[in-house]
GROMACS .gro file of C-alpha atoms in nm:
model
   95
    1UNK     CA    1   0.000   0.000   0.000
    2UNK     CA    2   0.109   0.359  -0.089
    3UNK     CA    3   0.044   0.600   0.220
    4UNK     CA    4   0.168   0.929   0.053
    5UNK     CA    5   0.024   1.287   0.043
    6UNK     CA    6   0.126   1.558  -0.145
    7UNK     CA    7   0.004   1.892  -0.036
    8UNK     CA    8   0.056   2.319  -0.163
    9UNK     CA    9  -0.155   2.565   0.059
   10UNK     CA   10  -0.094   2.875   0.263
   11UNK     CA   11   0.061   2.856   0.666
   12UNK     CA   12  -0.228   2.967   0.848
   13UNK     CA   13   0.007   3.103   1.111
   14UNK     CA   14   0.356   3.130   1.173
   15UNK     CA   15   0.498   2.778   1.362
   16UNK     CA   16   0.642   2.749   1.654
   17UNK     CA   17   0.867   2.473   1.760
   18UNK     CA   18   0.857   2.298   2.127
   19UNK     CA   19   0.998   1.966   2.255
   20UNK     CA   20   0.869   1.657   2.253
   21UNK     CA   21   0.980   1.386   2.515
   22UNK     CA   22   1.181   1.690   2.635
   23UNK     CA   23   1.456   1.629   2.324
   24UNK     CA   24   1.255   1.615   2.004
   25UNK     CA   25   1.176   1.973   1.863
   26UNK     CA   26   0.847   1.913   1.694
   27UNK     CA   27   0.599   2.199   1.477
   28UNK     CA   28   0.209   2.147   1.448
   29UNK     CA   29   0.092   2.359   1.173
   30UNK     CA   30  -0.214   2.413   0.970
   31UNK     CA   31  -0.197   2.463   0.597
   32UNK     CA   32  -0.467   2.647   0.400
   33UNK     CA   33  -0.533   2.449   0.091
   34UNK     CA   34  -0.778   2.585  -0.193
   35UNK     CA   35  -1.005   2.343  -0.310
   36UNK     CA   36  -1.008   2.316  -0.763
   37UNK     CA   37  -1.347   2.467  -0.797
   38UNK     CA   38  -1.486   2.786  -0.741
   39UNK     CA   39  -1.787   2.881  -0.599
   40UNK     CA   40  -2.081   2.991  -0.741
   41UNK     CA   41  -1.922   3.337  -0.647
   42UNK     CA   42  -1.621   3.283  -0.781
   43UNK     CA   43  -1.416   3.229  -0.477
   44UNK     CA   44  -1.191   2.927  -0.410
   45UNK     CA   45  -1.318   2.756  -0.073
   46UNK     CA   46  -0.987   2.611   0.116
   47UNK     CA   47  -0.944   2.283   0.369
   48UNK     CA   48  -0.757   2.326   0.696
   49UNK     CA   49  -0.531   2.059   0.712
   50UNK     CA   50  -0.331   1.975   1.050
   51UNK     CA   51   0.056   1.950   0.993
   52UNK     CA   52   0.331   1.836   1.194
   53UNK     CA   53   0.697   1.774   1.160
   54UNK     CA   54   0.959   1.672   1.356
   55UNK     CA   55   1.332   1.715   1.444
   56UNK     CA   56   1.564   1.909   1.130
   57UNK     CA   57   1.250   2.016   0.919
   58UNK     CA   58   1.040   2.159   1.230
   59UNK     CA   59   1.349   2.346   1.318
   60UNK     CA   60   1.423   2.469   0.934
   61UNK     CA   61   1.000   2.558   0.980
   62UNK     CA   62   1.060   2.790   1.306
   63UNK     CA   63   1.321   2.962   1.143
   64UNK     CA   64   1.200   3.018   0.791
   65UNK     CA   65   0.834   2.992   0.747
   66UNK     CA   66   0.572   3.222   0.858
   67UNK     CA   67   0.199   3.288   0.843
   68UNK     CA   68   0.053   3.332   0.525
   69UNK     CA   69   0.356   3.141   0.315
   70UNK     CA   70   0.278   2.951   0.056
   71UNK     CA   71   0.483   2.604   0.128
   72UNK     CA   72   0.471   2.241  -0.019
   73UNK     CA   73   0.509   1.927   0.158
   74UNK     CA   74   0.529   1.526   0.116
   75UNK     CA   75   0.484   1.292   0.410
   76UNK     CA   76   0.228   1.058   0.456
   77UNK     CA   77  -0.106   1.072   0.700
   78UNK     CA   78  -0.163   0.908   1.004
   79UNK     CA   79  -0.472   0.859   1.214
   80UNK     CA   80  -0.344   0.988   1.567
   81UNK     CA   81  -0.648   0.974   1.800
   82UNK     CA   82  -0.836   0.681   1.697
   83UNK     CA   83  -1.168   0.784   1.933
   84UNK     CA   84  -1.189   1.121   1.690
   85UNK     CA   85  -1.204   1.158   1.288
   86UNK     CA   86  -0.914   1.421   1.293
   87UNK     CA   87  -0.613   1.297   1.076
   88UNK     CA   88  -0.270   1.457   1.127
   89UNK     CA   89  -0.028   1.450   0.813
   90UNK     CA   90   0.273   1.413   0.913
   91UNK     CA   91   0.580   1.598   0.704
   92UNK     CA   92   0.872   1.461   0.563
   93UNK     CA   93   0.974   1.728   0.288
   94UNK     CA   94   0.948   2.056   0.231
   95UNK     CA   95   0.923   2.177  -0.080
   0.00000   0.00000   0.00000
């Protein structure tokens, strides 16, 4: 099986790195991602999609990225509460 997503949308605010386990800098983000179609008045609608990533590339976000940047990322999704229907994709490159 092919677990994969490939994503392009806006940061809907600037990330901010803390540790996890005490050692592990990790960034949750949200990216902004405009949906093909328009309306029927002409605006795009956009999904809020919950990010995270871990160790060099949360870093590389915190120091880089900010709210309202239009980024890229690859990484794959993963079902992190299993008692809730949120899904959490979880980042492995940054385009």
């Amino acid at each position: 099986m092919l677990n994969k997503v490939e994503l392009m949308g806006r940061l809907t605010e600037t990330p901010e790195l803390r540790m996890a386990n005490g050692a592990t800098p990790v960034v949750n983000f949200s990216l902004a991602v405009p949906r093909a179609k328009k309306n029927e008045d002409g605006t795009r609608a956009a999904d809020f999609i919950a990010c995270s990533a871990w160790r060099n590339t949360a870093e590389y976000l915190r120091k880089y990225a900010y709210k309202g940047q239009k980024i890229g990322i690859i990484g794959n999704r993963r079902l992190l509460h299993p008692t809730t229907k949120y899904v959490t994709f979880i980042l492995h490159y940054l385009l």
